[in-house]
Short mmCIF file of C-alpha atoms in Angstrom, two decimals:
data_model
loop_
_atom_site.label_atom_id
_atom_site.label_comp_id
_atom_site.label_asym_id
_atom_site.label_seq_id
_atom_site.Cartn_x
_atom_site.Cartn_y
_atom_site.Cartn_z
CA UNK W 1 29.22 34.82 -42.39
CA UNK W 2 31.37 32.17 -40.43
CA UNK W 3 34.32 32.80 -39.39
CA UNK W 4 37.19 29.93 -39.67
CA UNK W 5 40.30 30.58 -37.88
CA UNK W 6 43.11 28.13 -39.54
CA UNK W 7 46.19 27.60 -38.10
CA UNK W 8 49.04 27.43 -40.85
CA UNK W 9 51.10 25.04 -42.55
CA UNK W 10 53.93 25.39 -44.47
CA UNK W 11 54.46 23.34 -47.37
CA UNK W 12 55.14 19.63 -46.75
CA UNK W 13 57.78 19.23 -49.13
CA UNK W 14 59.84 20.79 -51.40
CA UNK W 15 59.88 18.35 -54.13
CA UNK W 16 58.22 18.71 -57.54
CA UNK W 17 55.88 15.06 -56.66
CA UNK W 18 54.24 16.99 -53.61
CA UNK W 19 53.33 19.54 -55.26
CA UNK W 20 51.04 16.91 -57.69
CA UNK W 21 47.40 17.81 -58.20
CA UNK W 22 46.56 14.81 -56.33
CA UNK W 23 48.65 15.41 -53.13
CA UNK W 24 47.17 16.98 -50.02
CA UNK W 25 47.74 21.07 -49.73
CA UNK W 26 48.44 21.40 -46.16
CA UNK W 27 49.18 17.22 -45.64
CA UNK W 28 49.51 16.54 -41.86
CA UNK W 29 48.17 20.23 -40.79
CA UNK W 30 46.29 20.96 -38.09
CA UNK W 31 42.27 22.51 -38.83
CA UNK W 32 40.83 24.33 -36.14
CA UNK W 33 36.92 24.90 -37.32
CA UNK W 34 34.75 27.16 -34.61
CA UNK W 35 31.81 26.45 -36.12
CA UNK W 36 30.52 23.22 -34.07
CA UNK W 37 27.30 22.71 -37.26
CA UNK W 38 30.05 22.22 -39.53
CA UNK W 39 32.18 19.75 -38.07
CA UNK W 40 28.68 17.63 -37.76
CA UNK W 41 28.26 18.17 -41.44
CA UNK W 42 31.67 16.81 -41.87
CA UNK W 43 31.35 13.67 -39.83
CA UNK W 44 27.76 12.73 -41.73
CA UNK W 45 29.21 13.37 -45.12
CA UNK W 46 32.17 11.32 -44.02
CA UNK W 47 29.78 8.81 -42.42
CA UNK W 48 27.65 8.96 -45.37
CA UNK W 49 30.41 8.22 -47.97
CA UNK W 50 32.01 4.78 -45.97
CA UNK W 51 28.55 3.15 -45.95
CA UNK W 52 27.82 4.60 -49.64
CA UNK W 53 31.46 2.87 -50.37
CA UNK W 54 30.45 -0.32 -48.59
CA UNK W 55 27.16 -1.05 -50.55
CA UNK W 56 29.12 -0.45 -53.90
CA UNK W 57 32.03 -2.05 -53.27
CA UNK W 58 31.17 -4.81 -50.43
CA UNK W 59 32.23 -7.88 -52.58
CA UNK W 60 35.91 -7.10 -53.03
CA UNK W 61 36.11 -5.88 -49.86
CA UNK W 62 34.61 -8.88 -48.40
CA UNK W 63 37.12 -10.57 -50.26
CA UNK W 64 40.23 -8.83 -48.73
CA UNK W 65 39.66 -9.11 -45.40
CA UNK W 66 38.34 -12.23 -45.15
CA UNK W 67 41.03 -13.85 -45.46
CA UNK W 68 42.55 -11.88 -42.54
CA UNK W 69 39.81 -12.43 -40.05
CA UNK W 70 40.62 -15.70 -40.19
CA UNK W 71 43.79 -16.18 -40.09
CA UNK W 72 43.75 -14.15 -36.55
CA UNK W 73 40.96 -16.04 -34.97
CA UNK W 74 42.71 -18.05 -32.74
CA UNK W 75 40.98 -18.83 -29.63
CA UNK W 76 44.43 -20.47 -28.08
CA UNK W 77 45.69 -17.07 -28.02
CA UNK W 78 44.57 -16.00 -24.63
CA UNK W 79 46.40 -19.45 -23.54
CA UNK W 80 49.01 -19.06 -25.15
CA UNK W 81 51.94 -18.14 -21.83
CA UNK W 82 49.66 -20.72 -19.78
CA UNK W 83 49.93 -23.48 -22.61
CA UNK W 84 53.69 -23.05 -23.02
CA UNK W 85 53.75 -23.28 -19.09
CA UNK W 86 51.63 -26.19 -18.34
CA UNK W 87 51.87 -27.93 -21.74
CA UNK W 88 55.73 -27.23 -22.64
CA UNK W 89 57.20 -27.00 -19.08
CA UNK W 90 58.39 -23.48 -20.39
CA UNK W 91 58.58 -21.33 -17.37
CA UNK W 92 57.71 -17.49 -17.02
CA UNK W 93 61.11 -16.49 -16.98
CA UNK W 94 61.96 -18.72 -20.04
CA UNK W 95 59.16 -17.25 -21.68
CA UNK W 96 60.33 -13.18 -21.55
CA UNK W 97 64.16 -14.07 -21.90
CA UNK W 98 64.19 -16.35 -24.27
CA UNK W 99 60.95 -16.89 -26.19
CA UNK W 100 59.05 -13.48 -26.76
CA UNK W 101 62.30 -11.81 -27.84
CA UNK W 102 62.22 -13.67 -30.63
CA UNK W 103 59.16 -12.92 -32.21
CA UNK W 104 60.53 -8.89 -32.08
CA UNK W 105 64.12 -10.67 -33.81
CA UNK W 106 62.60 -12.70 -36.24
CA UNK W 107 60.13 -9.82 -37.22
CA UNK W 108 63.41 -7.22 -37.85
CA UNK W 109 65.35 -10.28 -39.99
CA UNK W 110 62.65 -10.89 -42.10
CA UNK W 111 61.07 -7.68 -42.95
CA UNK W 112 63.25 -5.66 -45.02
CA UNK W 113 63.71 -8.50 -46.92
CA UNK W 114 60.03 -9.11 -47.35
CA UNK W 115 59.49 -5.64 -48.29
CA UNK W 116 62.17 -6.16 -51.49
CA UNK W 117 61.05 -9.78 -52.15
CA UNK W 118 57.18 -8.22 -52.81
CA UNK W 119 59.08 -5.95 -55.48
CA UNK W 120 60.41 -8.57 -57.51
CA UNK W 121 57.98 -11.75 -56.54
CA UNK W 122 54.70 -9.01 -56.20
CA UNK W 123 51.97 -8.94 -53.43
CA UNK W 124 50.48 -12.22 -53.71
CA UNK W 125 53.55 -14.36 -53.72
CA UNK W 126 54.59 -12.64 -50.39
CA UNK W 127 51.60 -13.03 -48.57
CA UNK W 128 51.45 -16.95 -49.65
CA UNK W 129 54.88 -17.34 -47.99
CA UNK W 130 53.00 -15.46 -44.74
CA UNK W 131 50.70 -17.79 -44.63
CA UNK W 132 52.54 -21.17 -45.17
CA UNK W 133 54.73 -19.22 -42.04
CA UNK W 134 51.49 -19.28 -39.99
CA UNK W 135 50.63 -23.49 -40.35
CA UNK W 136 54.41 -23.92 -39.43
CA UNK W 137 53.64 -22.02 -36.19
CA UNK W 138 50.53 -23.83 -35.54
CA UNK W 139 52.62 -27.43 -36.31
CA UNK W 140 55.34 -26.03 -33.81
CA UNK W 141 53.25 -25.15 -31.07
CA UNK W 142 51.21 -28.89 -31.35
CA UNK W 143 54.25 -30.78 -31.74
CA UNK W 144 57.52 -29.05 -30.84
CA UNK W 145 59.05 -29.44 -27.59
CA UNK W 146 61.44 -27.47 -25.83
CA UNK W 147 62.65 -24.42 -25.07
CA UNK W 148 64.40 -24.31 -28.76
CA UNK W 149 61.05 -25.19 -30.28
CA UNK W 150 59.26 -22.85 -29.25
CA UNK W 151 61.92 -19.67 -29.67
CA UNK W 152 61.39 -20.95 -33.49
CA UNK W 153 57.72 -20.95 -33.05
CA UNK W 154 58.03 -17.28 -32.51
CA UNK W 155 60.41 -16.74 -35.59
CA UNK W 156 57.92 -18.05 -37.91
CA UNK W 157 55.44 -16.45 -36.37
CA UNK W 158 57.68 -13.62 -36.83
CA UNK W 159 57.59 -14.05 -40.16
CA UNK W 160 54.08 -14.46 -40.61
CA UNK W 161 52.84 -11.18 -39.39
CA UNK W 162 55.55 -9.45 -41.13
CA UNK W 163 53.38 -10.29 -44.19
CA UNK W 164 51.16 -8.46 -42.27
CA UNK W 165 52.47 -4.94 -43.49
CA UNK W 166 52.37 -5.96 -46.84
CA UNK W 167 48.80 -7.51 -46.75
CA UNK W 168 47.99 -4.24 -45.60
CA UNK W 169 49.60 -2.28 -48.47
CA UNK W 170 47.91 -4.65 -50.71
CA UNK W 171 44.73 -2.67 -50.21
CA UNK W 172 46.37 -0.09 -51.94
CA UNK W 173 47.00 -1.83 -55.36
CA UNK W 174 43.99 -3.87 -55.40
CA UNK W 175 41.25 -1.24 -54.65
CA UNK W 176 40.65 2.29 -56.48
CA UNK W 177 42.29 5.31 -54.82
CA UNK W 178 38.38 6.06 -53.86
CA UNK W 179 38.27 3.31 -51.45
CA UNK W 180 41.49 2.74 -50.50
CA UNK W 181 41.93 4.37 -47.19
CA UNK W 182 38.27 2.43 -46.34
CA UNK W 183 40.00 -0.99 -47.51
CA UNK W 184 43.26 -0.70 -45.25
CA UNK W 185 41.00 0.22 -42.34
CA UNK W 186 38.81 -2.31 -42.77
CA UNK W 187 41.89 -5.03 -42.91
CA UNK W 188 43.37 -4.03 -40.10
CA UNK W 189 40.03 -4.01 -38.46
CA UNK W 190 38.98 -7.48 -39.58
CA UNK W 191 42.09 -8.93 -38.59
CA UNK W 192 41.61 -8.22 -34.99
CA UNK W 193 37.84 -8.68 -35.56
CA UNK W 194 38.95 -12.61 -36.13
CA UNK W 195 40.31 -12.85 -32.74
CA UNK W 196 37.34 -10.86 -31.11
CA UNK W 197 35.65 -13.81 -32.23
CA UNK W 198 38.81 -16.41 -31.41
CA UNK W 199 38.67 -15.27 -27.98
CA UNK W 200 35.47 -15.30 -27.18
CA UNK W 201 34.92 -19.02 -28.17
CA UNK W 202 37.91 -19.72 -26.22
CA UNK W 203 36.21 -18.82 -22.64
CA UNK W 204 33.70 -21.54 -24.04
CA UNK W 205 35.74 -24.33 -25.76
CA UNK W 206 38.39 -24.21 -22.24
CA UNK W 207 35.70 -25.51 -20.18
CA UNK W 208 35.04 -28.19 -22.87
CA UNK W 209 37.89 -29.65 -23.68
CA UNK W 210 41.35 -29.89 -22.87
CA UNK W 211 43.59 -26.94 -23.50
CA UNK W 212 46.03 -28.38 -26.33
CA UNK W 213 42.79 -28.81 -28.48
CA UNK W 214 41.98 -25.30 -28.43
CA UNK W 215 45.49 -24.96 -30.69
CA UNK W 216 43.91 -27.72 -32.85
CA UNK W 217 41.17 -25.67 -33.46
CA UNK W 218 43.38 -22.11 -34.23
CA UNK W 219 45.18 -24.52 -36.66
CA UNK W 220 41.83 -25.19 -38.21
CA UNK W 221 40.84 -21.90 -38.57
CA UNK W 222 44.17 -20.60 -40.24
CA UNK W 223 43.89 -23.21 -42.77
CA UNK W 224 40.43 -21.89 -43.79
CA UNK W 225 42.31 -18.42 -44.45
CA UNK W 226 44.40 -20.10 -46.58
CA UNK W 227 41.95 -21.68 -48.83
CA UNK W 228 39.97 -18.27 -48.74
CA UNK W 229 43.53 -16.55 -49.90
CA UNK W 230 43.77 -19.35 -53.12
CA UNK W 231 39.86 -18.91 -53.95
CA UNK W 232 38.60 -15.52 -53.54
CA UNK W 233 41.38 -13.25 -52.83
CA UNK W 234 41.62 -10.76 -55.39
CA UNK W 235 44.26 -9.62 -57.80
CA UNK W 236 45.46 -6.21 -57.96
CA UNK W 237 43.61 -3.63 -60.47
CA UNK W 238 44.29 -3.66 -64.68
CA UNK W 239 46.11 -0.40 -64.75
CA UNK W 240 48.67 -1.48 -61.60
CA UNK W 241 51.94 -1.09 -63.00
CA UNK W 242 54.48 -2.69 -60.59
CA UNK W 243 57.79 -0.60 -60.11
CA UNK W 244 60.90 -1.73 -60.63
CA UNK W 245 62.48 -3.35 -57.79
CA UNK W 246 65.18 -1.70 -55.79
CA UNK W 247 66.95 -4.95 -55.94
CA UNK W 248 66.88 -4.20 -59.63
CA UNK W 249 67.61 -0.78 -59.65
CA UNK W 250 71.09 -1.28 -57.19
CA UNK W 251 72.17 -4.07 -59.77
CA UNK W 252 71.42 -2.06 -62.64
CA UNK W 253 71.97 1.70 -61.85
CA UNK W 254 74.27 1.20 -58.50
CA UNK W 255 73.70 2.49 -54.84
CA UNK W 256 73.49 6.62 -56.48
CA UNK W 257 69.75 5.35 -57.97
CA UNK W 258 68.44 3.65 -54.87
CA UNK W 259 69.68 6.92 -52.48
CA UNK W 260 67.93 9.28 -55.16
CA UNK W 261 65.07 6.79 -55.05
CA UNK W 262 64.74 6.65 -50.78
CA UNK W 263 65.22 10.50 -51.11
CA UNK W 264 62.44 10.99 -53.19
CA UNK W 265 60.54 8.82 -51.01
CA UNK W 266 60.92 10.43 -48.19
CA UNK W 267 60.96 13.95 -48.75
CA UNK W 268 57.77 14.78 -47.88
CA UNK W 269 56.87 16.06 -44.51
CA UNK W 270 54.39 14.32 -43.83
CA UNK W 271 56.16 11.11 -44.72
CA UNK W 272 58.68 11.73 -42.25
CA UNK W 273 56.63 12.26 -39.76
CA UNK W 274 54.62 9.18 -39.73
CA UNK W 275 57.75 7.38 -40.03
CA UNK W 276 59.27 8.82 -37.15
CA UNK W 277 56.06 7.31 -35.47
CA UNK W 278 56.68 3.91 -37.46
CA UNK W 279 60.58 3.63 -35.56
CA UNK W 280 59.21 4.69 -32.54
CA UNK W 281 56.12 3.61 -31.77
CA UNK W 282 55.23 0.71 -33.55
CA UNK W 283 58.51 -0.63 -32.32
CA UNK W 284 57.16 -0.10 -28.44
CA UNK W 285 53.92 -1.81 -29.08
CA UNK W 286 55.67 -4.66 -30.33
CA UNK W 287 57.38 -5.22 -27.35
CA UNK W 288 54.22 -4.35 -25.04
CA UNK W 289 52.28 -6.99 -27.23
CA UNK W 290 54.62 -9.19 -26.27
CA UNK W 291 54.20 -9.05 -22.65
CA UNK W 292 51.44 -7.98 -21.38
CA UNK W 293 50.30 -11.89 -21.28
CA UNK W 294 52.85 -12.37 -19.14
CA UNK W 295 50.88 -9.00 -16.45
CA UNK W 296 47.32 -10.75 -16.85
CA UNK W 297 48.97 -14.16 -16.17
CA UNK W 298 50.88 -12.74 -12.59
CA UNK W 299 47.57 -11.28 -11.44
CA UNK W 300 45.19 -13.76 -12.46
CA UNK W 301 46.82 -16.92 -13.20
CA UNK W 302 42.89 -18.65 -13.72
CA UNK W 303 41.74 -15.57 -15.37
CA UNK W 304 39.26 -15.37 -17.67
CA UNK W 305 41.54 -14.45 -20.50
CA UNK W 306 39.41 -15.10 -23.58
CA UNK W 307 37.34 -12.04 -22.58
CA UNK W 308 40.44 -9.70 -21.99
CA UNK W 309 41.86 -10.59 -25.54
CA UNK W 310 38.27 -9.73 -27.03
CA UNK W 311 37.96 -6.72 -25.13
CA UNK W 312 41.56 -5.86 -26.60
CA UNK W 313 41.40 -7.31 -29.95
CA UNK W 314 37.99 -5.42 -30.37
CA UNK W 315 39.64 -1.77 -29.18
CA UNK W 316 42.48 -2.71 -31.89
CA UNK W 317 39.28 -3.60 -34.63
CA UNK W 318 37.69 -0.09 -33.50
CA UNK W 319 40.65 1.92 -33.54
CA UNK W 320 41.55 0.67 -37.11
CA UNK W 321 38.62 1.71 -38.53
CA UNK W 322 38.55 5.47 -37.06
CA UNK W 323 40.53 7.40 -39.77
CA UNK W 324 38.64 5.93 -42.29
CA UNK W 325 35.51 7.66 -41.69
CA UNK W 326 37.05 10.83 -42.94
CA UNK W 327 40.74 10.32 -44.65
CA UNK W 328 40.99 13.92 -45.30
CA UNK W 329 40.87 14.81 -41.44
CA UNK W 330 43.29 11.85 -40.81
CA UNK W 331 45.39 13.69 -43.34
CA UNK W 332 45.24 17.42 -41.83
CA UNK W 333 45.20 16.66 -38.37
CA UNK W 334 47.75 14.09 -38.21
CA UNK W 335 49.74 15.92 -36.06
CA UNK W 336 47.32 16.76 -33.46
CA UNK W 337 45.94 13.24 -33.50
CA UNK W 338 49.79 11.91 -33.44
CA UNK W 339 50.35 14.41 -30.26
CA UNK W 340 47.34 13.55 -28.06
CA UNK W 341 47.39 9.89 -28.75
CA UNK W 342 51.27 9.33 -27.77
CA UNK W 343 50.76 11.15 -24.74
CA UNK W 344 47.49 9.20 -23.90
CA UNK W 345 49.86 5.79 -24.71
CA UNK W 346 52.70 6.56 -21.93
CA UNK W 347 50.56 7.90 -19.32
CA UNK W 348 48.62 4.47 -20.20
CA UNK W 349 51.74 2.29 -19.90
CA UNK W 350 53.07 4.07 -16.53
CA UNK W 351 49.68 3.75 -14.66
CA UNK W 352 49.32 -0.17 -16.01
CA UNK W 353 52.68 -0.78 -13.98
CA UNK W 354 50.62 0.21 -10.87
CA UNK W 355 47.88 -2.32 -12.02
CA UNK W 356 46.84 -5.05 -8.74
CA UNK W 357 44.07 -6.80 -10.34
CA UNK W 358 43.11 -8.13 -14.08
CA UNK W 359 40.04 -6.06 -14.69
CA UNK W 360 42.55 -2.97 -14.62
CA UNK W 361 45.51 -4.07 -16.32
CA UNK W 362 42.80 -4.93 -19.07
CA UNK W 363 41.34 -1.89 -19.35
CA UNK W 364 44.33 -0.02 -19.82
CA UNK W 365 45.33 -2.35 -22.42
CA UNK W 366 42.32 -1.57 -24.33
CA UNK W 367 43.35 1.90 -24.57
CA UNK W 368 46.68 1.18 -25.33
CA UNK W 369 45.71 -1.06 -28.41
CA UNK W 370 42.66 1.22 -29.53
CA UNK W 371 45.10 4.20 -29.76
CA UNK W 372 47.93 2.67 -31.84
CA UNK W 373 45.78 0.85 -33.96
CA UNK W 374 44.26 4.85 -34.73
CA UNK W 375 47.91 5.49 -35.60
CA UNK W 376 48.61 2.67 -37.80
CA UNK W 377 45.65 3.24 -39.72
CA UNK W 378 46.46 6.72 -40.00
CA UNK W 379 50.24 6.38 -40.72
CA UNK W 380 49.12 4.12 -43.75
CA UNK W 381 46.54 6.39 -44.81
CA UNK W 382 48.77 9.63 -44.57
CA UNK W 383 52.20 8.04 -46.32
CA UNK W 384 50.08 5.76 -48.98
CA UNK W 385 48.27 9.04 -50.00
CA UNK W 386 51.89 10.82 -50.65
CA UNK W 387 53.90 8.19 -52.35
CA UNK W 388 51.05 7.30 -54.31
CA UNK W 389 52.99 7.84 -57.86
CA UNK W 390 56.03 5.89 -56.97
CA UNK W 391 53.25 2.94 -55.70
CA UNK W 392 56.07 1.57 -53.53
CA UNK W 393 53.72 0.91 -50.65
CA UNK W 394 54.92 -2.59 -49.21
CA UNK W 395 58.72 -1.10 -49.55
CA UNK W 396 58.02 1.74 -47.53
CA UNK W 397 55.50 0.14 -44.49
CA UNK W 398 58.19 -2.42 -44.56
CA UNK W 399 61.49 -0.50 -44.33
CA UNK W 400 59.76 1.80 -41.54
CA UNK W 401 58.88 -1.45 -39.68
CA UNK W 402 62.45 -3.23 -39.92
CA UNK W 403 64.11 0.10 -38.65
CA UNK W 404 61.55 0.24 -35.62
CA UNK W 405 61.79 -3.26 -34.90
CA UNK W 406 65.68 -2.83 -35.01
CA UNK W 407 65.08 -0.56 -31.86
CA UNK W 408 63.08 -2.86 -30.38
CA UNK W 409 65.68 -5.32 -30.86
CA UNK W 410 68.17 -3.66 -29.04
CA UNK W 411 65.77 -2.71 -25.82
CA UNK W 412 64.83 -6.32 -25.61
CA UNK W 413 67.91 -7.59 -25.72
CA UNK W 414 69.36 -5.27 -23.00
CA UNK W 415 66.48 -6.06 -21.11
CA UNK W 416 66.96 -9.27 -21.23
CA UNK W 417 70.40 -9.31 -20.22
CA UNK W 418 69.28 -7.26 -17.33
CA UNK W 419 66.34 -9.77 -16.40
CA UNK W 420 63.63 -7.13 -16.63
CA UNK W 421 60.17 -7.53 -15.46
CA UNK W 422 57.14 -6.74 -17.45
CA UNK W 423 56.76 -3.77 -15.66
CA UNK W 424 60.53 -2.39 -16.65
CA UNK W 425 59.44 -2.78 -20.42
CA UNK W 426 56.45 -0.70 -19.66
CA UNK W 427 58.80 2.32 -18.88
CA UNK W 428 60.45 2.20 -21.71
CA UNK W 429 57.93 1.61 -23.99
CA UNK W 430 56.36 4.72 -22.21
CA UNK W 431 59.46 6.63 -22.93
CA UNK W 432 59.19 5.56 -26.75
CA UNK W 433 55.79 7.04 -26.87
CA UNK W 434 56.64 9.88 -25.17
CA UNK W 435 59.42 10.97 -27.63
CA UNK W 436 56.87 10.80 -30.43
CA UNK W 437 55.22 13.36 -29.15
CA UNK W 438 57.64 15.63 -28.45
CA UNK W 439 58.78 15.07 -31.59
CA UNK W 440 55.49 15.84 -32.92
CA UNK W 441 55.84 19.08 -30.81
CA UNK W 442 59.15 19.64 -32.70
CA UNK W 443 57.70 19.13 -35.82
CA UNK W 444 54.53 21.77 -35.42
CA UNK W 445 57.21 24.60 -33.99
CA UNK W 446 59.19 24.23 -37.10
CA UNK W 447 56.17 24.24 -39.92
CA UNK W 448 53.28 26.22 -38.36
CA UNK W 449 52.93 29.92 -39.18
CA UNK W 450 50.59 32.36 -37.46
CA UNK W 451 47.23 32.09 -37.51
CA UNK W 452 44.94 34.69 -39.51
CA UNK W 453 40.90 35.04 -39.39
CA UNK W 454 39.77 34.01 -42.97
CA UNK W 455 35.89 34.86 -44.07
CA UNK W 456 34.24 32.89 -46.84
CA UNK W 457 34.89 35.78 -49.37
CA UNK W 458 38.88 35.52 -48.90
CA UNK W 459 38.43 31.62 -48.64
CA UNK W 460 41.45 30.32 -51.04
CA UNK W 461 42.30 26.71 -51.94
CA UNK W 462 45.56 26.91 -50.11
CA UNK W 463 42.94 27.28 -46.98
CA UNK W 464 41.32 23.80 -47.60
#
């Protein structure tokens, strides 16, 4: 007989909804199986059932992320701090005080409000608006001027990945529960998958022709995700009933409803503790994202930059598509994988300040991205799975967004005031990641009990 040695959970919530038939027993626990044959078994049954999902299901998943993979292949992307520079006589300096702040301001005015507007106007609606956001950018950047212009640029851009969050959630109301957590990984996945491809045609196009057509072609490509969006995107499942809006429910029941509502929502523990990683460290990689141009630009200024964003984009397209392979580990490990992964992130960001050539920086970045695309995955996985009665998925990713981009707000902004380098944004953002996992820590020293040896005779549901 095997022996398992488990290490103890208590409950994640209190309320009646987590104790559904449907919600994980021990959500967010942490597994600890000796037995090294049975974790294989695991990993091939969980192997086993994505590809068994895939050839059953492959046409409306095709179908969702399409549209997504190309939106994000732009090959200008890697060119992007260079363009603005040679093209838009927009210097470095302008470009981290007072253009890539703005893409971290526009993304904290416009989310909460996108997450309420999906409630009353539903998915599709929203995600139309995202992408009408996205041909403004691409107009912008071909024909705006200034240092004005292109702050804007980054507000509708802003915008436009804002949708992002609820494009993700749309998984969740379009596909059966069975395939859900496969759908939101494969999204996410596909999305960076676009500019894999974007920026490795850009290392060939930028010897071809000049570097403003390379933003002619990302415009082209964006439109094609349009079309795909009003031809073959799908609509959400029969038996989706839509909730009533919180908009709805303040006019109608006043601010005691809504409270009792955000309550309910986030009363579970495991809820709160992906969320705490939502404020915290989705709001750092926000700000990293937008700077870490600016690192591979100061070491390399004729880099070849198209290969770095691939090698990036594909770590973000890997690391999306992790937790799917077994949701139910991404569920009971969450805290270990929430732990070792924010650690991994700051150490990252501390040795990339040290960085003195491109390769380097590049590689780092890679594990940076990889890592907190794992997390976002997860974090969807984990809180979708636990608020899956009240269905208020694109309310939730959005609120935990606008909160951590409100943080990031406030760093940039003091950093900017201050004149920070890239490499003083680093620090912080390593701090950020840092407090997740204590937090984390926190979190498993209040709800862990002692561990006990458990045989297969005294093998209990609670145990799973």
């Amino acid at each position: 007989k095997a022996t398992v040695s488990v290490l103890y959970w208590n409950e994640m919530s209190t309320s009646e909804d987590d104790h559904d038939e449907d919600a994980p027993l021990v959500a967010g626990g942490i597994e600890a199986i000796e037995s090294q044959d049975e974790e294989e078994i695991i990993q091939k049954e969980g192997l086993l059932q994505v590809a068994e999902d895939l050839r059953q299901d492959w046409r409306l998943l095709l179908s969702l992320c399409c549209v997504g993979f190309f939106i994000n292949c732009q090959p200008s992307e890697p060119y992007l701090s260079k363009y603005l520079t040679d093209e838009k006589n927009v210097t470095e300096t302008q470009q981290e005080c007072c253009v890539w702040p703005y893409d971290t301001y526009g993304s904290f005015v416009f989310l909460l409000p996108l997450g309420v507007a999906t409630e009353i106007w539903g998915y599709r609606a929203v995600i139309l608006f995202g992408l009408l956001c996205r041909q403004a950018t691409r107009v912008i950047l071909l024909y705006g001027n200034g240092l004005t212009m292109m702050a804007t640029m980054q507000v509708t851009y802003a915008a436009a990945t804002g949708v992002n969050t609820v494009y993700y959630a749309y998984a969740f109301i379009a596909c059966p529960a069975r395939i859900a957590p496969l759908a939101v990984s494969l999204i996410n996945g596909s999305y960076h998958l676009g500019n894999v491809l974007g920026s490795l045609l850009s290392e060939w196009l930028v010897d071809i022709m000049p570097l403003r057509n390379l933003f002619y072609v990302s415009w082209g490509f964006t439109s094609i995700g349009c079309l795909l969006f009003l031809t073959v995107f799908p609509a959400p499942m029969k038996d989706f009933k839509k909730p009533e809006s919180v908009f709805s429910m303040l006019r109608h029941e006043g601010t005691s409803a809504v409270l009792k509502e955000l309550q309910m929502l986030y009363s579970s523990r495991p809820v709160r503790l992906w969320s705490m990683w939502w404020v915290l460290g989705y709001g750092a990689f926000n700000i990293v994202g937008n700077y870490y141009q600016n690192q591979f630009f100061d070491l390399s200024p004729d880099g070849d930059f198209g290969y770095a964003e691939a090698g990036i984009e594909a770590s973000l397209a890997l690391g999306a598509f992790l937790p799917a392979v077994s949701p139910r580990d991404t569920r009971q490990k969450g805290p270990l994988l929430l732990l070792v992964g924010s650690a991994v992130i700051g150490v990252a960001l501390l040795v990339a300040t040290k960085a003195t050539v491109l390769y380097q920086a590049v590689l780092i970045m890679c594990l940076v991205n990889g890592v907190f695309a794992m997390h976002q995955s997860a974090a969807e996985i984990n809180i979708s799975h636990t608020i899956s009665k009240s269905r208020r998925y694109a309310f939730v990713f959005t609120s935990n967004s606008f909160v951590g981009l409100g943080l990031a707000v406030v760093i940039q902004k003091t950093l900017s005031h201050l004149h920070a380098n890239t490499d003083k944004y680093y620090y912080v953002c390593s701090a950020e990641t840092f407090c997740v996992a204590f937090f984390t820590v926190i979190y498993a020293t209040l709800y862990a009990k002692p561990c006990r040896n458990i045989t297969p005779d005294n093998l209990t549901d609670n145990d799973l």
